[in-house]
Structures are given as C-alpha cells and as structure tokens.
Amino acid sequence: MDFKSMFKFWWNAMTKDIFNFNGKMSRNEYITFYLFSCVALILTLPLNIILFIPSLWCGVALLSATVRRYRELNKPVWYTVLNYIWFVQFYGWYLCFFVKGERN
C-alpha cells in the first residue's frame, strides 16, 4: 500500500465511515488509520487546545475503527471499553495491533 492509498483510506475512514460501526477492519488498515490519526492530532494540536473539535472528530472515528477491528477478531464489541481503562488498555492494543484477524 503506497502513501496515497493509505491517506485515501484514512480520509474515507475519517469522513465517510466515521459513524460506520458495521463491517470489519484488518490489522494493517487499523494500524494505518491509527498512525495517520495520531499525526493529524499532533498537527492540529493548537486547534485541539482551543476548540477540541479535531480531538472529538478523531475520537469518534477511532471508536468506530476499534469496533470494526474487534469484529474482525471475533471479539465482543464491548471490548472497546478496554481501551478507555488505563492499564487494561494494553490488552486492547495488543488485540488490535498484534493479533491476526479472520482475513489474515
């Protein structure tokens, strides 16, 4: 996957699929989405401090992507809550970043 297609995938996930909680997301897609979202949040840091809108936008998109990733892993969707509990979130990250899903 080249940079242009990764950016296009991220942009579609941030705009068109932001409220899409159905379907599945592969590990590579999730990692790409996560990294691009982190870069976007860093680049919009001054705006995040003032308005909080980019953070909220990325947060909803990340929630949607995480739900789709857990569906790919055949894990219950409520595992998404693990990502919001400080120490337990490492298990959620392990599942999302390192465990192969159905398609891999």
Short mmCIF file of C-alpha atoms in Angstrom, two decimals:
data_model
loop_
_atom_site.label_atom_id
_atom_site.label_comp_id
_atom_site.label_asym_id
_atom_site.label_seq_id
_atom_site.Cartn_x
_atom_site.Cartn_y
_atom_site.Cartn_z
CA MET A 1 0.00 0.00 0.00
CA ASP A 2 1.54 3.29 -1.04
CA PHE A 3 1.23 6.58 0.83
CA LYS A 4 -1.50 7.97 -1.44
CA SER A 5 -3.77 4.95 -0.99
CA MET A 6 -3.12 4.91 2.77
CA PHE A 7 -4.06 8.58 3.01
CA LYS A 8 -7.18 7.99 0.89
CA PHE A 9 -8.19 5.10 3.16
CA TRP A 10 -7.65 7.25 6.26
CA TRP A 11 -9.60 10.17 4.79
CA ASN A 12 -12.54 7.90 3.89
CA ALA A 13 -12.48 6.44 7.41
CA MET A 14 -12.47 9.96 8.88
CA THR A 15 -15.27 11.31 6.67
CA LYS A 16 -17.45 8.70 5.02
CA ASP A 17 -17.09 5.87 7.57
CA ILE A 18 -16.86 7.93 10.76
CA PHE A 19 -20.22 6.63 12.03
CA ASN A 20 -19.93 3.19 10.42
CA PHE A 21 -19.84 0.67 13.25
CA ASN A 22 -20.63 -2.28 10.98
CA GLY A 23 -18.17 -4.33 9.00
CA LYS A 24 -14.60 -5.29 9.76
CA MET A 25 -11.15 -3.71 9.63
CA SER A 26 -7.92 -5.64 9.10
CA ARG A 27 -4.85 -5.17 11.24
CA ASN A 28 -2.95 -3.26 8.53
CA GLU A 29 -5.91 -0.95 7.96
CA TYR A 30 -6.24 -0.33 11.70
CA ILE A 31 -2.54 0.43 12.13
CA THR A 32 -2.62 2.78 9.13
CA PHE A 33 -5.69 4.53 10.47
CA TYR A 34 -4.25 4.82 13.97
CA LEU A 35 -0.90 6.24 12.84
CA PHE A 36 -2.46 8.77 10.46
CA SER A 37 -4.88 9.84 13.20
CA CYS A 38 -2.01 10.38 15.66
CA VAL A 39 -0.17 12.52 13.11
CA ALA A 40 -3.33 14.51 12.38
CA LEU A 41 -3.88 15.15 16.10
CA ILE A 42 -0.30 16.30 16.55
CA LEU A 43 -0.53 18.63 13.55
CA THR A 44 -3.78 20.14 14.81
CA LEU A 45 -2.62 20.45 18.42
CA PRO A 46 -3.11 24.24 18.71
CA LEU A 47 -6.62 23.89 17.31
CA ASN A 48 -7.31 20.96 19.66
CA ILE A 49 -6.42 23.07 22.67
CA ILE A 50 -8.72 25.91 21.63
CA LEU A 51 -11.72 24.16 20.09
CA PHE A 52 -11.42 20.45 20.94
CA ILE A 53 -13.27 19.64 17.67
CA PRO A 54 -10.44 17.74 15.90
CA SER A 55 -9.92 15.60 19.00
CA LEU A 56 -13.60 14.78 19.20
CA TRP A 57 -13.74 14.02 15.48
CA CYS A 58 -10.72 11.67 15.69
CA GLY A 59 -12.09 10.10 18.85
CA VAL A 60 -15.38 9.12 17.23
CA ALA A 61 -13.59 7.80 14.13
CA LEU A 62 -11.17 5.81 16.31
CA LEU A 63 -14.06 4.36 18.30
CA SER A 64 -15.71 3.27 15.06
CA ALA A 65 -12.46 1.75 13.75
CA THR A 66 -11.85 -0.10 17.02
CA VAL A 67 -15.34 -1.61 16.97
CA ARG A 68 -14.76 -2.81 13.40
CA ARG A 69 -11.35 -4.23 14.38
CA TYR A 70 -12.87 -6.23 17.25
CA ARG A 71 -15.47 -7.59 14.84
CA GLU A 72 -12.60 -8.79 12.63
CA LEU A 73 -11.12 -10.59 15.66
CA ASN A 74 -14.49 -12.16 16.59
CA LYS A 75 -14.30 -10.49 20.00
CA PRO A 76 -17.27 -8.90 21.74
CA VAL A 77 -17.75 -5.25 20.81
CA TRP A 78 -17.84 -4.28 24.48
CA TYR A 79 -14.06 -4.94 24.47
CA THR A 80 -13.88 -1.38 23.15
CA VAL A 81 -14.36 -0.30 26.76
CA LEU A 82 -10.94 -1.82 27.50
CA ASN A 83 -9.32 0.99 25.51
CA TYR A 84 -10.67 3.55 27.98
CA ILE A 85 -9.41 1.87 31.16
CA TRP A 86 -5.82 2.96 31.67
CA PHE A 87 -3.85 -0.19 32.50
CA VAL A 88 -6.25 -2.64 30.84
CA GLN A 89 -5.98 -0.78 27.53
CA PHE A 90 -2.66 -2.51 26.84
CA TYR A 91 -4.59 -5.74 26.30
CA GLY A 92 -6.89 -3.93 23.88
CA TRP A 93 -3.92 -2.51 21.99
CA TYR A 94 -2.36 -5.97 21.87
CA LEU A 95 -5.53 -7.36 20.31
CA CYS A 96 -5.86 -4.55 17.78
CA PHE A 97 -2.23 -4.29 16.72
CA PHE A 98 -0.74 -7.77 17.00
CA VAL A 99 -3.44 -10.46 16.74
CA LYS A 100 -4.31 -11.63 13.25
CA GLY A 101 -7.96 -11.49 12.27
CA GLU A 102 -10.10 -13.66 10.02
CA ARG A 103 -8.73 -12.30 6.74
CA ASN A 104 -5.02 -12.53 7.70
#
